[in-house]
């Protein structure tokens, strides 16, 4: 990641134009050419700096369901349990955290019924209680990172 | 503070559009024309609909989706508080005004093991900077008087973004996540 990549990341965190030539419009405001901008974004996606370039959806507004879950996993079983949890396409993120509740993951699906099925399945396969903590309210901040 | 569009206003064509966009925008000079081709509508229809979906908050952000670790934000902590209802609004006000906080949610307690109901995510370039941000938050009323816990992330196993597959017909009922 060099200075040009940083400029692109800092400038394009939220409001990519919805116009006929959005890359050309953006490139002009960043004083670079369209082909360079497109190639830079493409390379950052390939290199894994960006997980993708596009929209972040509000799953609620789409009629989907999302929840955050915690497990208390015995240290010796951690990798095996992680493999089980990560095998579900509905599991979007999974982090090990330093706490009695040491595995935290997000489950997203098109309905709460499907989320419930996934949680029950995980509970059955791991033998652990899945602590289900669906959001009750979200205080939106608009993630912005200076890189 | 959910700016959600009533679900009935997201129609089947919107869903097809969002489904097509989910893996990412085509990296080409006329990306909306390409999306339109894939779902059988004009570029102008795609542009109109995306504008409306952004306005309505169905699309929250449109641009780079970064991997925090790869862009230098190597540390992240989930900080949780047990907040009485009476001071919830004030606690949220402190968190959302702080530049270190990237996400903030109210969630149910899971007693007896989990007494916390307000969750904040803090990303920083190092554990030290994240700890300093947490100390700053904890110095402020009402957070200063509340029980909290800090959960630093140790390993990330998966960060795919929600692998969400919109269905092509309306759900029978809407349930809150």
PDB file of N, CA and C in Angstrom, chain A residues 4 10 15 27 46 56 58-60 76 81 91 95 117 128 139 141 146:
ATOM      1  N   UNK A   4      -0.662   6.574  -2.989  1.00  0.00           N
ATOM      2  CA  UNK A   4      -1.830   6.631  -3.879  1.00  0.00           C
ATOM      3  C   UNK A   4      -2.951   5.728  -3.347  1.00  0.00           C
ATOM      4  N   UNK A  10      -8.836   6.524   1.770  1.00  0.00           N
ATOM      5  CA  UNK A  10      -9.384   7.601   2.596  1.00  0.00           C
ATOM      6  C   UNK A  10     -10.528   8.340   1.908  1.00  0.00           C
ATOM      7  N   UNK A  15     -19.065   7.318  -0.082  1.00  0.00           N
ATOM      8  CA  UNK A  15     -19.968   7.959  -1.036  1.00  0.00           C
ATOM      9  C   UNK A  15     -19.522   7.817  -2.476  1.00  0.00           C
ATOM     10  N   UNK A  27     -11.891   9.726 -10.200  1.00  0.00           N
ATOM     11  CA  UNK A  27     -10.484   9.920 -10.572  1.00  0.00           C
ATOM     12  C   UNK A  27     -10.192  11.399 -10.763  1.00  0.00           C
ATOM     13  N   UNK A  46      -7.327  -7.797  -4.947  1.00  0.00           N
ATOM     14  CA  UNK A  46      -6.534  -9.031  -5.157  1.00  0.00           C
ATOM     15  C   UNK A  46      -5.581  -9.286  -3.995  1.00  0.00           C
ATOM     16  N   UNK A  56     -22.239  -1.727   1.370  1.00  0.00           N
ATOM     17  CA  UNK A  56     -22.508  -2.410   2.633  1.00  0.00           C
ATOM     18  C   UNK A  56     -24.003  -2.285   2.869  1.00  0.00           C
ATOM     19  N   UNK A  58     -27.716  -2.827   4.856  1.00  0.00           N
ATOM     20  CA  UNK A  58     -28.399  -2.947   6.135  1.00  0.00           C
ATOM     21  C   UNK A  58     -29.270  -4.199   6.039  1.00  0.00           C
ATOM     22  N   UNK A  59     -28.830  -5.266   6.698  1.00  0.00           N
ATOM     23  CA  UNK A  59     -29.541  -6.548   6.572  1.00  0.00           C
ATOM     24  C   UNK A  59     -30.987  -6.440   7.063  1.00  0.00           C
ATOM     25  N   UNK A  60     -31.228  -5.589   8.062  1.00  0.00           N
ATOM     26  CA  UNK A  60     -32.597  -5.406   8.563  1.00  0.00           C
ATOM     27  C   UNK A  60     -33.513  -4.876   7.476  1.00  0.00           C
ATOM     28  N   UNK A  76      -8.259 -26.279  24.750  1.00  0.00           N
ATOM     29  CA  UNK A  76      -7.748 -27.410  23.957  1.00  0.00           C
ATOM     30  C   UNK A  76      -8.602 -27.684  22.723  1.00  0.00           C
ATOM     31  N   UNK A  81     -13.356 -26.379  17.312  1.00  0.00           N
ATOM     32  CA  UNK A  81     -14.658 -25.691  17.384  1.00  0.00           C
ATOM     33  C   UNK A  81     -14.713 -24.566  16.341  1.00  0.00           C
ATOM     34  N   UNK A  91     -22.092 -17.788   8.803  1.00  0.00           N
ATOM     35  CA  UNK A  91     -21.179 -17.155   9.769  1.00  0.00           C
ATOM     36  C   UNK A  91     -20.284 -16.170   9.013  1.00  0.00           C
ATOM     37  N   UNK A  95     -14.129 -14.159  15.677  1.00  0.00           N
ATOM     38  CA  UNK A  95     -12.933 -13.665  16.349  1.00  0.00           C
ATOM     39  C   UNK A  95     -12.695 -14.423  17.646  1.00  0.00           C
ATOM     40  N   UNK A 117     -31.958 -22.006  13.241  1.00  0.00           N
ATOM     41  CA  UNK A 117     -31.523 -23.352  12.824  1.00  0.00           C
ATOM     42  C   UNK A 117     -30.003 -23.487  12.915  1.00  0.00           C
ATOM     43  N   UNK A 128     -21.726 -26.928  23.078  1.00  0.00           N
ATOM     44  CA  UNK A 128     -21.564 -25.702  23.872  1.00  0.00           C
ATOM     45  C   UNK A 128     -22.827 -24.842  23.774  1.00  0.00           C
ATOM     46  N   UNK A 139     -26.487   2.284  17.091  1.00  0.00           N
ATOM     47  CA  UNK A 139     -26.215   3.708  17.076  1.00  0.00           C
ATOM     48  C   UNK A 139     -25.174   3.911  15.999  1.00  0.00           C
ATOM     49  N   UNK A 141     -22.542   5.101  13.406  1.00  0.00           N
ATOM     50  CA  UNK A 141     -21.464   6.071  13.454  1.00  0.00           C
ATOM     51  C   UNK A 141     -20.900   6.332  12.061  1.00  0.00           C
ATOM     52  N   UNK A 146      -8.704   6.507   8.921  1.00  0.00           N
ATOM     53  CA  UNK A 146      -7.636   7.183   8.186  1.00  0.00           C
ATOM     54  C   UNK A 146      -6.481   6.208   8.068  1.00  0.00           C
TER      55      UNK A 146
END
